[in-house]
Short mmCIF file of C-alpha atoms in Angstrom, two decimals:
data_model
loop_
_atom_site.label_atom_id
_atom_site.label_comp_id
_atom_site.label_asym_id
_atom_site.label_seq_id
_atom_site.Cartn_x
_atom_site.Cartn_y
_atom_site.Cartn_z
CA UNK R 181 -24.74 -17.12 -14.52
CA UNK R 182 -20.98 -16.07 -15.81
CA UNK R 183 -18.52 -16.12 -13.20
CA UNK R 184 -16.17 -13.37 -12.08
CA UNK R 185 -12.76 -13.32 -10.43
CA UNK R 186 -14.24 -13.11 -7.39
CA UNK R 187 -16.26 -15.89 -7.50
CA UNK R 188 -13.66 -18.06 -8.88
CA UNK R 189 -10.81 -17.10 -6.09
CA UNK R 190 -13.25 -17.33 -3.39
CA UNK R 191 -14.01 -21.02 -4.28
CA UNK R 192 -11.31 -22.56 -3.45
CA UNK R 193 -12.97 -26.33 -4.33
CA UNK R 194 -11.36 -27.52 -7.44
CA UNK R 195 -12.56 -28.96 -10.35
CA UNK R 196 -11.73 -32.79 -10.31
CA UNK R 197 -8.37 -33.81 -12.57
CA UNK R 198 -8.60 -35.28 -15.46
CA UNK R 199 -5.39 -35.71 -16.48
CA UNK R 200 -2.44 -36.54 -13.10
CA UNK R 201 0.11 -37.89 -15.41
CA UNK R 202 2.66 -35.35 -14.21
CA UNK R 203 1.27 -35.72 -10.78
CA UNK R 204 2.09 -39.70 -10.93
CA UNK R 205 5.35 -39.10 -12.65
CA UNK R 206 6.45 -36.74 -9.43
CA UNK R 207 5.16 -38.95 -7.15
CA UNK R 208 7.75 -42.00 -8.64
CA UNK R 209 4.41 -43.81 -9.47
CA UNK R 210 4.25 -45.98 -13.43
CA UNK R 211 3.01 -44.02 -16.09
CA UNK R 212 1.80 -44.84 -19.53
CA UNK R 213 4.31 -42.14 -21.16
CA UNK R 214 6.61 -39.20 -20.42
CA UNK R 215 4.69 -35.91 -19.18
CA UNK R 216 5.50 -33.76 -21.68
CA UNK R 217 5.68 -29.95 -20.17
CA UNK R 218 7.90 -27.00 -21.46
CA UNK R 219 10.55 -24.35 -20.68
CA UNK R 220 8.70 -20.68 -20.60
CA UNK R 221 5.83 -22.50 -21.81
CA UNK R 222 3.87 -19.17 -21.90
CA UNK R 223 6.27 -16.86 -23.36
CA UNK R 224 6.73 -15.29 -26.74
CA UNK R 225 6.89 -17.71 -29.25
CA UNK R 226 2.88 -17.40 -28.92
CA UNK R 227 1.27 -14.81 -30.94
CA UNK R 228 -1.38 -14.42 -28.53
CA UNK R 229 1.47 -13.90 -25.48
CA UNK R 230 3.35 -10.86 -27.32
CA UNK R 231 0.06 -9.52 -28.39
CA UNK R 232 -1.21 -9.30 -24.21
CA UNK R 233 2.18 -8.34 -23.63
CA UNK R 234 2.82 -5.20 -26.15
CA UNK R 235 -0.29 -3.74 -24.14
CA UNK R 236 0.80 -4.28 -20.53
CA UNK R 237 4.09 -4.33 -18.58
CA UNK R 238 5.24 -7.72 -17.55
CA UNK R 239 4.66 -6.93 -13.35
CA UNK R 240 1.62 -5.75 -13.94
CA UNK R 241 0.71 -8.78 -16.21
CA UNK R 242 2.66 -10.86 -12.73
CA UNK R 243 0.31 -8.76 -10.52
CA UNK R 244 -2.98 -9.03 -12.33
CA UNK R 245 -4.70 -11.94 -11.63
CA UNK R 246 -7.37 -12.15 -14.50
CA UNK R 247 -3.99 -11.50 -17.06
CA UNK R 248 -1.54 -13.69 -15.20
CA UNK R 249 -4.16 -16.21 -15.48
CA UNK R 250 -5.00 -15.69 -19.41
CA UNK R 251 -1.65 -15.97 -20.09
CA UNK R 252 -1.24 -19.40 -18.06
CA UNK R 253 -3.76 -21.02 -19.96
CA UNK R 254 -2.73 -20.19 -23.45
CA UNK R 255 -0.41 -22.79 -24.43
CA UNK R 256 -3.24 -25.33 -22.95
CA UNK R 257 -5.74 -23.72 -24.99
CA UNK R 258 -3.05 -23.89 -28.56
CA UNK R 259 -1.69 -27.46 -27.11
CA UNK R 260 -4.10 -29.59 -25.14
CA UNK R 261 -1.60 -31.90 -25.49
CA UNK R 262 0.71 -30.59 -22.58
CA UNK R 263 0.43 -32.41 -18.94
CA UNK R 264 1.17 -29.73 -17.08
CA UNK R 265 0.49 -25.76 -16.60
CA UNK R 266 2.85 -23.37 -15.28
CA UNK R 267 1.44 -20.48 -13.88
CA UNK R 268 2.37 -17.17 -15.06
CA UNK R 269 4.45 -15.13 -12.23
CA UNK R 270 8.07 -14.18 -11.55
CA UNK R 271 11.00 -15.37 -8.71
CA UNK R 272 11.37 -11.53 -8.18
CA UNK R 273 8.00 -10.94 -6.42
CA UNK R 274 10.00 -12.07 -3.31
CA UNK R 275 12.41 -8.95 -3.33
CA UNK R 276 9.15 -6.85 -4.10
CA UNK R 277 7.73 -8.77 -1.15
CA UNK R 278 10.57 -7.45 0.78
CA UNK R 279 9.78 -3.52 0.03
CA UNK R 280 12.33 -3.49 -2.92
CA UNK R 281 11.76 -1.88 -5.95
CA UNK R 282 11.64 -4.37 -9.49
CA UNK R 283 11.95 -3.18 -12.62
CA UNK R 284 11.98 -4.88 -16.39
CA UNK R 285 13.84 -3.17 -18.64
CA UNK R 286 13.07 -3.70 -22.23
CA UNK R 287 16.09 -5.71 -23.76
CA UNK R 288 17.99 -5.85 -20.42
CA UNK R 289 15.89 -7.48 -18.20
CA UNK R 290 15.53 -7.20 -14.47
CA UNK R 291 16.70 -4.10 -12.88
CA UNK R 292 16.80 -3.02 -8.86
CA UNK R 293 17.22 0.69 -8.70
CA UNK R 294 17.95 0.80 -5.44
CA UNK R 295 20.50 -2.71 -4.73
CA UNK R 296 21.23 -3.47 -1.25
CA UNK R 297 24.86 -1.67 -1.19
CA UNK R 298 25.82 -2.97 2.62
CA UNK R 299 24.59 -4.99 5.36
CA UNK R 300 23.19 -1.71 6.84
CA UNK R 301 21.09 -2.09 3.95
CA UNK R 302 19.07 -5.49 4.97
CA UNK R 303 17.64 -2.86 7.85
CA UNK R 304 15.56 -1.21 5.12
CA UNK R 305 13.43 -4.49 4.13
CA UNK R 306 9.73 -4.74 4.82
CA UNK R 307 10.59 -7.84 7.17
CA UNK R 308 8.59 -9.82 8.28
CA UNK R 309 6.56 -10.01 5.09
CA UNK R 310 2.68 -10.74 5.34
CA UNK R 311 2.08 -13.28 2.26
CA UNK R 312 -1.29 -12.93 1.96
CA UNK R 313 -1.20 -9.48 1.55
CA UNK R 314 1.93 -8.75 -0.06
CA UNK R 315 1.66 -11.41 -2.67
CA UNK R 316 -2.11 -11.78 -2.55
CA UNK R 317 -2.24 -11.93 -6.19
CA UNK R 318 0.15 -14.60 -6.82
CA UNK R 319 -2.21 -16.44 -4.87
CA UNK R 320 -5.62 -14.86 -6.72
CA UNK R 321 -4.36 -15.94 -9.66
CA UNK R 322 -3.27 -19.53 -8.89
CA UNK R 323 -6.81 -20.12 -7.37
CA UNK R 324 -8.48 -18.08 -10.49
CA UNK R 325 -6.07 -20.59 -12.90
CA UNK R 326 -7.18 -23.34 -11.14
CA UNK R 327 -10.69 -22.99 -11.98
CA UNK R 328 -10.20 -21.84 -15.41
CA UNK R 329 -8.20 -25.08 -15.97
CA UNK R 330 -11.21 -27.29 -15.13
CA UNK R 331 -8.97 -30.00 -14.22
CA UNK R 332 -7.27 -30.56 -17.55
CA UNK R 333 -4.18 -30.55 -16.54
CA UNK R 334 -2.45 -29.91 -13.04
CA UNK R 335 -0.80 -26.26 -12.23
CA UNK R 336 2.86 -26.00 -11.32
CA UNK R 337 4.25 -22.99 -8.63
CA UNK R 338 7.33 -22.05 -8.27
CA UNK R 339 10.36 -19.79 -6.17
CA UNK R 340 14.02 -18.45 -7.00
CA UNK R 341 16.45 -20.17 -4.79
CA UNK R 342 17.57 -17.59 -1.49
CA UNK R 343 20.84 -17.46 -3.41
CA UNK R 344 19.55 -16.81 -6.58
CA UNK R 345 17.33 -14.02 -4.98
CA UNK R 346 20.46 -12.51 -3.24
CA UNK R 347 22.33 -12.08 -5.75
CA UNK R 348 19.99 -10.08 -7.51
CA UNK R 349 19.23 -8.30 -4.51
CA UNK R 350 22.66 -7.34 -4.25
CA UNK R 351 24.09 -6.93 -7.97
CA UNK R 352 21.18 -5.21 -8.91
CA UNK R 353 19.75 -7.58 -12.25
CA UNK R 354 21.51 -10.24 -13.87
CA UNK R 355 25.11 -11.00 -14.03
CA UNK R 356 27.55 -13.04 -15.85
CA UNK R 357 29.89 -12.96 -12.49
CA UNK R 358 27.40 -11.86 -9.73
CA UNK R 359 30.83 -10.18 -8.40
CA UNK R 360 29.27 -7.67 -5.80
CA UNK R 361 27.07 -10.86 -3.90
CA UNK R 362 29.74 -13.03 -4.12
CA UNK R 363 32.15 -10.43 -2.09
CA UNK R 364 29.22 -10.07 0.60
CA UNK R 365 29.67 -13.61 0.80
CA UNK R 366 33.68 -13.07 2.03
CA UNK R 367 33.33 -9.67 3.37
CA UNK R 368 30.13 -10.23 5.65
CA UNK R 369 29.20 -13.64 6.56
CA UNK R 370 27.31 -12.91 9.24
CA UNK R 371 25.18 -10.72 7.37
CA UNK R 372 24.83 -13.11 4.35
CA UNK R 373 23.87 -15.85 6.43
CA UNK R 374 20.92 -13.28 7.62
CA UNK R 375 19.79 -12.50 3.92
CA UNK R 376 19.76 -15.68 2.94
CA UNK R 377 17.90 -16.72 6.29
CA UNK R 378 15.47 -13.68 5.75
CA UNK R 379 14.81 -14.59 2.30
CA UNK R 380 14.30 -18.62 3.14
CA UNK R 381 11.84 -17.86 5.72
CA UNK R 382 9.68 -15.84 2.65
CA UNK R 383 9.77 -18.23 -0.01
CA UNK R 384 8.82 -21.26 2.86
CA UNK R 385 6.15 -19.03 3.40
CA UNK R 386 5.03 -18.42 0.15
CA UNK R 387 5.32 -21.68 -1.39
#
């Protein structure tokens, strides 16, 4: 019988690895070569990415498991070469965790209508955050990728730095000078040290 999501994130035991050269390399262990894993490894110099993409917004591609997961396994499926998977997601689901509002804008990038102006401001965050519910599909679609991957090659996670995430928070998308978080850093300490503790305590969590 064909599987669906749901049987594949609700069986959560894994298909044996067949290949743990990146694995062994993390671990500090010998290895026959260099694991050989790349930057934005799904991303758009596939034709099959920008095609999936031009049909669906990129956090609703991050929030989809059954898309997050197609896209994650199409440079394995061009390259079976590659030692490693990355799995297809954003550092921004953790503000969006938090209650705040992400969105990409076309040619600009990341944008937060609604910055957090002044400390008064960390009041309004959906703190504590609930990461099984909140970011339920993050996790969906690592399980889901997982399966799909059969144990070709091991799947990589990963998390913005609290700092990173901050400033974001705070400038409202990227910066060449992240000026505004940078003043909260001299103009509220206290309430910095908060963010950055509030933030911390989410990506722990999540990861």
């Amino acid at each position: 019988a064909t599987k669906n999501m749901a049987d594949y994130t609700n069986d959560t035991s894994f298909p044996e690895m067949k290949n743990d050269l990146l694995l062994r390399a993390a671990r500090g262990q010998e290895v026959e070569r260099v694991p050989v894993w790349v930057m934005r490894q799904a991303g758009r110099y596939l034709p099959e990415f920008r095609a999936l993409r031009a049909e669906n917004e990129f956090f609703k591609v991050c929030q989809t498991p059954e898309l997050a997961c197609e896209i994650t396994l199409q440079p394995i499926n061009r390259y079976p070469e590659l030692d490693g998977s990355i799995i297809f997601s954003d550092i921004l689901v953790i503000p969006q965790a938090l209650g705040m509002k992400v969105e990409m804008i076309p040619g600009k990038g990341p944008s937060f209508p609604s910055p957090l102006v002044n400390p008064d401001d960390i009041g309004k965050l959906q703190y504590p955050v609930d990461i099984s519910s909140t970011l339920d599909y993050v996790l969906k679609a690592i399980t889901l990728t997982r399966q799909r991957l059969e144990g070709r090659v091991p799947l990589l996670g990963f998390c913005g730095a609290p700092w990173t995430l901050m400033a974001y928070m705070i400038d409202g998308g990227g910066s060449s000078t992240f000026s505004k978080s940078k003043a909260w850093l001299y103009r509220h300490p206290e309430s910095s040290f908060k963010l950055l503790d509030i933030i911390t305590e989410v990506c722990i969590n999540f990861l």
